[in-house]
PDB file of C-alpha atoms in Angstrom:
ATOM      1  CA  MET A1157      -2.632  -4.268 -13.286  1.00 41.00           C
ATOM      2  CA  LYS A1158      -4.963  -5.904 -10.909  1.00 42.00           C
ATOM      3  CA  LYS A1159      -5.122  -3.767  -7.760  1.00 41.00           C
ATOM      4  CA  ARG A1160      -2.113  -3.283  -5.660  1.00 44.00           C
ATOM      5  CA  LEU A1161      -1.707  -2.667  -1.612  1.00 47.00           C
ATOM      6  CA  LEU A1162       1.703  -1.885   0.014  1.00 52.00           C
ATOM      7  CA  GLY A1163       2.016  -1.589   3.542  1.00 52.00           C
ATOM      8  CA  LEU A1164       5.834  -0.230   3.869  1.00 48.00           C
ATOM      9  CA  THR A1165       8.021   1.148   7.416  1.00 45.00           C
ATOM     10  CA  ALA A1166      10.511   3.769   6.945  1.00 39.00           C
ATOM     11  CA  SER A1167      13.011   1.342   6.535  1.00 42.00           C
ATOM     12  CA  SER A1168      11.990  -0.006   3.503  1.00 44.00           C
ATOM     13  CA  PHE A1169      10.706   3.084   1.952  1.00 39.00           C
ATOM     14  CA  ILE A1170      13.908   3.721  -0.783  1.00 41.00           C
ATOM     15  CA  PHE A1171      12.929  -0.288  -1.908  1.00 40.00           C
ATOM     16  CA  ALA A1172       9.038   1.219  -2.413  1.00 42.00           C
ATOM     17  CA  ALA A1173       9.799   4.101  -4.178  1.00 40.00           C
ATOM     18  CA  ALA A1174      11.853   1.646  -6.441  1.00 40.00           C
ATOM     19  CA  LEU A1175       8.651  -0.461  -7.678  1.00 39.00           C
ATOM     20  CA  THR A1176       6.067   2.897  -7.888  1.00 36.00           C
ATOM     21  CA  GLY A1177       4.927   2.905 -11.587  1.00 34.00           C
ATOM     22  CA  CYS A1178       5.695  -0.555 -12.828  1.00 33.00           C
ATOM     23  CA  THR A1179       4.722  -4.230 -12.593  1.00 33.00           C
ATOM     24  CA  VAL A1180       5.755  -5.441  -9.221  1.00 38.00           C
ATOM     25  CA  SER A1181       7.867  -8.901  -9.786  1.00 35.00           C
ATOM     26  CA  SER A1182       9.839 -10.978  -7.918  1.00 38.00           C
ATOM     27  CA  GLY A1183      12.712  -8.966  -7.979  1.00 40.00           C
ATOM     28  CA  ASN A1184      13.324  -9.082 -11.646  1.00 38.00           C
ATOM     29  CA  SER A1185      13.638  -6.410 -14.256  1.00 33.00           C
ATOM     30  CA  SER A1186      12.609  -6.049 -17.329  1.00 31.00           C
ATOM     31  CA  PHE A1187      15.045  -5.530 -20.395  1.00 27.00           C
ATOM     32  CA  SER A1188      14.115  -3.314 -23.422  1.00 29.00           C
ATOM     33  CA  PHE A1189      15.339  -1.192 -26.041  1.00 27.00           C
ATOM     34  CA  SER A1190      14.544   0.690 -29.158  1.00 31.00           C
ATOM     35  CA  VAL A1191      16.599   1.403 -32.337  1.00 34.00           C
ATOM     36  CA  SER A1192      15.870   3.926 -34.566  1.00 34.00           C
ATOM     37  CA  LYS A1193      16.553   2.989 -37.981  1.00 36.00           C
ATOM     38  CA  VAL A1194      20.768   4.439 -39.200  1.00 39.00           C
ATOM     39  CA  ASP A1195      22.577   3.095 -42.375  1.00 43.00           C
ATOM     40  CA  ASP A1196      25.103   1.930 -39.851  1.00 42.00           C
ATOM     41  CA  GLU A1197      25.506  -1.617 -39.404  1.00 42.00           C
ATOM     42  CA  SER A1198      27.443  -1.577 -36.627  1.00 39.00           C
ATOM     43  CA  THR A1199      25.415   0.505 -35.151  1.00 35.00           C
ATOM     44  CA  LYS A1200      22.432  -1.347 -35.394  1.00 38.00           C
ATOM     45  CA  ALA A1201      23.906  -4.517 -33.585  1.00 38.00           C
ATOM     46  CA  LYS A1202      24.995  -2.648 -30.051  1.00 39.00           C
ATOM     47  CA  PRO A1203      21.625  -3.476 -28.578  1.00 40.00           C
ATOM     48  CA  LEU A1204      21.321  -6.740 -29.635  1.00 41.00           C
ATOM     49  CA  GLU A1205      24.694  -7.558 -28.179  1.00 43.00           C
ATOM     50  CA  ALA A1206      23.657  -5.645 -25.046  1.00 39.00           C
ATOM     51  CA  ALA A1207      20.964  -7.636 -24.976  1.00 39.00           C
ATOM     52  CA  LYS A1208      22.304 -10.977 -25.047  1.00 39.00           C
ATOM     53  CA  GLU A1209      24.988  -9.835 -22.656  1.00 41.00           C
ATOM     54  CA  LYS A1210      22.521  -8.891 -20.047  1.00 38.00           C
ATOM     55  CA  LYS A1211      20.362 -12.340 -21.151  1.00 40.00           C
ATOM     56  CA  SER A1212      23.608 -14.465 -20.508  1.00 38.00           C
ATOM     57  CA  LYS A1213      24.248 -12.135 -16.904  1.00 40.00           C
ATOM     58  CA  ASN A1214      20.342 -12.619 -15.785  1.00 41.00           C
ATOM     59  CA  LYS A1215      20.830 -16.366 -16.087  1.00 45.00           C
ATOM     60  CA  ALA A1216      19.840 -19.237 -13.661  1.00 49.00           C
ATOM     61  CA  SER A1217      22.104 -20.353 -12.024  1.00 48.00           C
ATOM     62  CA  ASN A1218      23.236 -22.961  -8.629  1.00 51.00           C
ATOM     63  CA  ASP A1219      26.593 -20.773  -8.560  1.00 51.00           C
ATOM     64  CA  GLY A1220      26.670 -18.875  -5.137  1.00 51.00           C
ATOM     65  CA  LEU A1221      24.221 -20.766  -3.314  1.00 59.00           C
ATOM     66  CA  THR A1222      24.865 -20.386  -0.024  1.00 66.00           C
ATOM     67  CA  ASP A1223      23.881 -22.881   2.606  1.00 83.00           C
ATOM     68  CA  ILE A1224      20.767 -22.428   4.486  1.00 88.00           C
ATOM     69  CA  LYS A1225      22.886 -22.194   8.048  1.00 88.00           C
ATOM     70  CA  ASP A1226      23.505 -18.546   6.757  1.00 90.00           C
ATOM     71  CA  TYR A1227      19.914 -17.417   6.824  1.00 95.00           C
ATOM     72  CA  THR A1228      18.779 -19.396  10.453  1.00 96.00           C
ATOM     73  CA  GLY A1229      17.275 -16.741  12.701  1.00 97.00           C
ATOM     74  CA  SER A1230      15.048 -14.487  13.090  1.00 97.00           C
ATOM     75  CA  TYR A1231      13.500 -11.935  10.949  1.00 98.00           C
ATOM     76  CA  THR A1232      11.561  -7.878  11.792  1.00 97.00           C
ATOM     77  CA  CYS A1233       8.527  -7.646   8.923  1.00 96.00           C
ATOM     78  CA  ASN A1234       9.031  -3.737   7.120  1.00 93.00           C
ATOM     79  CA  GLY A1235       5.865  -4.077   4.956  1.00 93.00           C
ATOM     80  CA  TYR A1236       4.174  -6.337   2.243  1.00 93.00           C
ATOM     81  CA  VAL A1237       2.917  -5.582  -1.318  1.00 92.00           C
ATOM     82  CA  SER A1238       0.155  -7.581  -2.642  1.00 92.00           C
ATOM     83  CA  TRP A1239      -1.792  -7.210  -6.281  1.00 92.00           C
ATOM     84  CA  GLY A1240      -3.444 -10.752  -6.385  1.00 89.00           C
ATOM     85  CA  GLY A1241      -7.001  -9.680  -5.927  1.00 91.00           C
ATOM     86  CA  SER A1242      -9.581 -10.481  -2.389  1.00 91.00           C
ATOM     87  CA  LYS A1243      -8.008 -14.619  -3.096  1.00 91.00           C
ATOM     88  CA  TYR A1244      -4.799 -13.135  -1.231  1.00 93.00           C
ATOM     89  CA  PRO A1245      -4.974 -13.009   2.449  1.00 90.00           C
ATOM     90  CA  ASP A1246      -4.931  -9.492   4.082  1.00 92.00           C
ATOM     91  CA  CYS A1247      -0.973  -9.120   3.735  1.00 91.00           C
ATOM     92  CA  LYS A1248      -1.392  -5.964   7.416  1.00 91.00           C
ATOM     93  CA  THR A1249      -2.917  -8.305   8.779  1.00 93.00           C
ATOM     94  CA  ILE A1250      -0.022 -11.379   8.483  1.00 94.00           C
ATOM     95  CA  GLN A1251       2.193  -8.426   9.317  1.00 93.00           C
ATOM     96  CA  ASN A1252       0.197  -7.326  12.487  1.00 93.00           C
ATOM     97  CA  ASP A1253       0.366 -10.919  13.112  1.00 95.00           C
ATOM     98  CA  LEU A1254       4.101 -11.588  12.725  1.00 96.00           C
ATOM     99  CA  GLU A1255       4.744  -8.717  15.240  1.00 94.00           C
ATOM    100  CA  ASN A1256       4.031 -11.585  17.947  1.00 94.00           C
ATOM    101  CA  ASP A1257       5.013 -14.109  16.187  1.00 96.00           C
ATOM    102  CA  PRO A1258       8.389 -13.671  14.143  1.00 96.00           C
ATOM    103  CA  MET A1259       9.309 -15.372  11.145  1.00 98.00           C
ATOM    104  CA  THR A1260      12.541 -17.064  12.103  1.00 98.00           C
ATOM    105  CA  ILE A1261      14.618 -20.358   9.707  1.00 98.00           C
ATOM    106  CA  SER A1262      16.062 -23.218  11.341  1.00 97.00           C
ATOM    107  CA  ALA A1263      19.318 -24.612  10.628  1.00 94.00           C
ATOM    108  CA  ASP A1264      17.713 -27.631   9.316  1.00 95.00           C
ATOM    109  CA  GLY A1265      15.778 -25.535   7.058  1.00 95.00           C
ATOM    110  CA  THR A1266      12.660 -25.021   9.051  1.00 97.00           C
ATOM    111  CA  MET A1267      10.517 -21.350   8.326  1.00 98.00           C
ATOM    112  CA  HIS A1268       8.430 -21.179  10.686  1.00 98.00           C
ATOM    113  CA  PHE A1269       5.892 -18.149   9.532  1.00 97.00           C
ATOM    114  CA  HIS A1270       2.312 -17.323   9.864  1.00 95.00           C
ATOM    115  CA  GLY A1271       1.713 -19.897  12.538  1.00 94.00           C
ATOM    116  CA  THR A1272       2.551 -22.343  10.076  1.00 96.00           C
ATOM    117  CA  ASP A1273       5.928 -24.218   9.653  1.00 97.00           C
ATOM    118  CA  TYR A1274       7.779 -24.566   5.817  1.00 97.00           C
ATOM    119  CA  LYS A1275      10.734 -26.711   4.726  1.00 97.00           C
ATOM    120  CA  LEU A1276      13.005 -24.274   2.534  1.00 96.00           C
ATOM    121  CA  ILE A1277      14.616 -26.156  -0.170  1.00 94.00           C
ATOM    122  CA  PRO A1278      18.095 -24.125  -1.970  1.00 93.00           C
ATOM    123  CA  GLU A1279      16.662 -23.545  -5.519  1.00 90.00           C
ATOM    124  CA  GLY A1280      19.274 -21.660  -7.172  1.00 89.00           C
ATOM    125  CA  THR A1281      20.445 -17.941  -7.756  1.00 87.00           C
ATOM    126  CA  LYS A1282      19.309 -15.566 -10.422  1.00 83.00           C
ATOM    127  CA  ASN A1283      19.569 -10.753 -10.996  1.00 80.00           C
ATOM    128  CA  GLU A1284      21.558 -10.926  -7.837  1.00 83.00           C
ATOM    129  CA  ALA A1285      18.441 -13.083  -5.408  1.00 87.00           C
ATOM    130  CA  VAL A1286      19.465 -16.318  -3.598  1.00 92.00           C
ATOM    131  CA  ILE A1287      15.611 -18.533  -3.553  1.00 92.00           C
ATOM    132  CA  PHE A1288      14.662 -20.821  -2.162  1.00 94.00           C
ATOM    133  CA  SER A1289      11.315 -22.960  -2.215  1.00 93.00           C
ATOM    134  CA  ILE A1290       8.871 -24.396   0.035  1.00 95.00           C
ATOM    135  CA  ASP A1291       8.314 -28.537   0.254  1.00 95.00           C
ATOM    136  CA  GLY A1292       4.912 -28.372  -1.750  1.00 94.00           C
ATOM    137  CA  SER A1293       4.661 -25.172  -3.747  1.00 94.00           C
ATOM    138  CA  GLY A1294       5.810 -26.959  -7.223  1.00 92.00           C
ATOM    139  CA  PHE A1295       7.972 -24.197  -7.138  1.00 89.00           C
ATOM    140  CA  ASP A1296       9.806 -24.179 -11.032  1.00 86.00           C
ATOM    141  CA  PHE A1297      13.122 -22.895 -10.818  1.00 83.00           C
ATOM    142  CA  GLY A1298      13.148 -22.187 -14.719  1.00 76.00           C
ATOM    143  CA  SER A1299      10.122 -19.020 -14.409  1.00 69.00           C
ATOM    144  CA  PHE A1300      11.433 -17.041 -11.200  1.00 67.00           C
ATOM    145  CA  SER A1301      11.298 -13.659 -13.814  1.00 59.00           C
ATOM    146  CA  LYS A1302       7.537 -14.564 -14.596  1.00 54.00           C
ATOM    147  CA  ASN A1303       6.662 -14.510 -10.865  1.00 54.00           C
ATOM    148  CA  GLY A1304       7.742 -17.420 -10.024  1.00 60.00           C
ATOM    149  CA  SER A1305       5.300 -20.390 -10.781  1.00 79.00           C
ATOM    150  CA  VAL A1306       3.457 -22.861  -9.429  1.00 89.00           C
ATOM    151  CA  ASN A1307       1.236 -25.626  -8.464  1.00 90.00           C
ATOM    152  CA  LYS A1308      -2.091 -24.189  -8.807  1.00 91.00           C
ATOM    153  CA  ASP A1309      -4.617 -25.874  -6.182  1.00 93.00           C
ATOM    154  CA  TYR A1310      -1.316 -24.645  -3.409  1.00 94.00           C
ATOM    155  CA  ASP A1311      -2.795 -22.067  -0.965  1.00 94.00           C
ATOM    156  CA  GLY A1312       0.197 -20.638   1.069  1.00 94.00           C
ATOM    157  CA  ALA A1313       4.037 -19.223   1.063  1.00 95.00           C
ATOM    158  CA  ALA A1314       5.549 -20.265  -1.683  1.00 94.00           C
ATOM    159  CA  TYR A1315       9.610 -19.506  -1.904  1.00 94.00           C
ATOM    160  CA  PHE A1316      11.410 -17.440   0.286  1.00 95.00           C
ATOM    161  CA  THR A1317      14.517 -15.528  -0.686  1.00 93.00           C
ATOM    162  CA  LYS A1318      17.347 -12.811   0.122  1.00 94.00           C
ATOM    163  CA  GLU A1319      17.961 -10.195  -2.829  1.00 91.00           C
ATOM    164  CA  THR A1320      20.362  -7.315  -3.290  1.00 87.00           C
ATOM    165  CA  GLN A1321      18.688  -3.965  -4.469  1.00 84.00           C
ATOM    166  CA  HIS A1322      21.346  -1.147  -6.397  1.00 86.00           C
ATOM    167  CA  PHE A1323      20.560   3.084  -5.669  1.00 84.00           C
ATOM    168  CA  THR A1324      22.771   5.586  -6.430  1.00 87.00           C
ATOM    169  CA  ILE A1325      23.754   8.359  -4.627  1.00 86.00           C
ATOM    170  CA  ASN A1326      26.303  10.541  -6.101  1.00 87.00           C
ATOM    171  CA  ASP A1327      27.212   8.513  -8.169  1.00 86.00           C
ATOM    172  CA  GLU A1328      28.599   5.625  -6.938  1.00 86.00           C
ATOM    173  CA  ASP A1329      26.963   2.841  -6.460  1.00 86.00           C
ATOM    174  CA  SER A1330      25.871   0.967  -2.462  1.00 84.00           C
ATOM    175  CA  SER A1331      23.592  -1.970  -2.053  1.00 83.00           C
ATOM    176  CA  TYR A1332      21.744  -3.250   0.689  1.00 85.00           C
ATOM    177  CA  GLU A1333      19.792  -7.168   0.837  1.00 90.00           C
ATOM    178  CA  THR A1334      16.148  -7.339   1.958  1.00 92.00           C
ATOM    179  CA  TYR A1335      14.266 -10.481   2.309  1.00 97.00           C
ATOM    180  CA  LYS A1336      10.626 -11.629   1.001  1.00 96.00           C
ATOM    181  CA  VAL A1337       9.470 -15.009   1.643  1.00 97.00           C
ATOM    182  CA  CYS A1338       6.624 -14.449  -1.966  1.00 94.00           C
ATOM    183  CA  LEU A1339       2.928 -15.710  -1.927  1.00 94.00           C
ATOM    184  CA  THR A1340       0.520 -17.681  -3.710  1.00 93.00           C
ATOM    185  CA  ALA A1341      -3.184 -18.060  -4.083  1.00 94.00           C
ATOM    186  CA  ALA A1342      -5.321 -21.241  -4.230  1.00 93.00           C
ATOM    187  CA  GLY A1343      -6.250 -20.951  -8.346  1.00 92.00           C
ATOM    188  CA  ASP A1344      -2.723 -18.793  -9.183  1.00 91.00           C
ATOM    189  CA  GLU A1345      -0.447 -20.151 -11.258  1.00 89.00           C
ATOM    190  CA  SER A1346       1.950 -17.469  -9.576  1.00 87.00           C
ATOM    191  CA  SER A1347       3.264 -15.657  -6.598  1.00 88.00           C
ATOM    192  CA  SER A1348       0.939 -11.927  -6.577  1.00 92.00           C
ATOM    193  CA  ALA A1349       1.485 -11.390  -2.838  1.00 94.00           C
ATOM    194  CA  TYR A1350       4.586 -10.834  -0.365  1.00 94.00           C
ATOM    195  CA  ILE A1351       6.325 -10.497   2.885  1.00 96.00           C
ATOM    196  CA  LEU A1352       9.376  -7.594   3.409  1.00 96.00           C
ATOM    197  CA  PHE A1353      11.453  -8.530   6.060  1.00 97.00           C
ATOM    198  CA  SER A1354      14.834  -7.400   7.519  1.00 95.00           C
ATOM    199  CA  LYS A1355      17.472  -9.680   8.855  1.00 94.00           C
ATOM    200  CA  ASP A1356      17.723  -9.485  12.999  1.00 92.00           C
TER     201      ASP A1356
END
């Protein structure tokens, strides 16, 4: 894995804990399993059926995509994750800059981020993430599970997501929402950094 930088505040500690020891991706998880050799054919089939069911649930969809107006307002930066190497901007600097010039989204779908205005385009939902691409980035919604394929020559913010994170306390499922602006650097066809936000 390429060198990874983490910068997180206390409010994003739980989310950061979920990232340790794994390849960081845009809110997606891979599904894998191993099957011991058994004689019962019905037992062998169960993991395959589970995989198909999981794949069906995680299929990209345009269903449930909410209006951009639901995202209007200002956002507070909670941290960053970067594993793209030196060609990526220093995320700590971006985080500091956002304190003086917070990220905002307007009702017409304009996202003001780090001194630049970007046009958001609704793409769809996948893995409980609502995805908006950024006009001009060449974002490929179909490859969202692979950190979001983008144009190789594009540099800057590539897409914006609202994601639902789950955790268990006393055997009860709880969840919270987090927002990300995913970044790409010229020469990279994927997104290898993101800035974390909470909505004000």
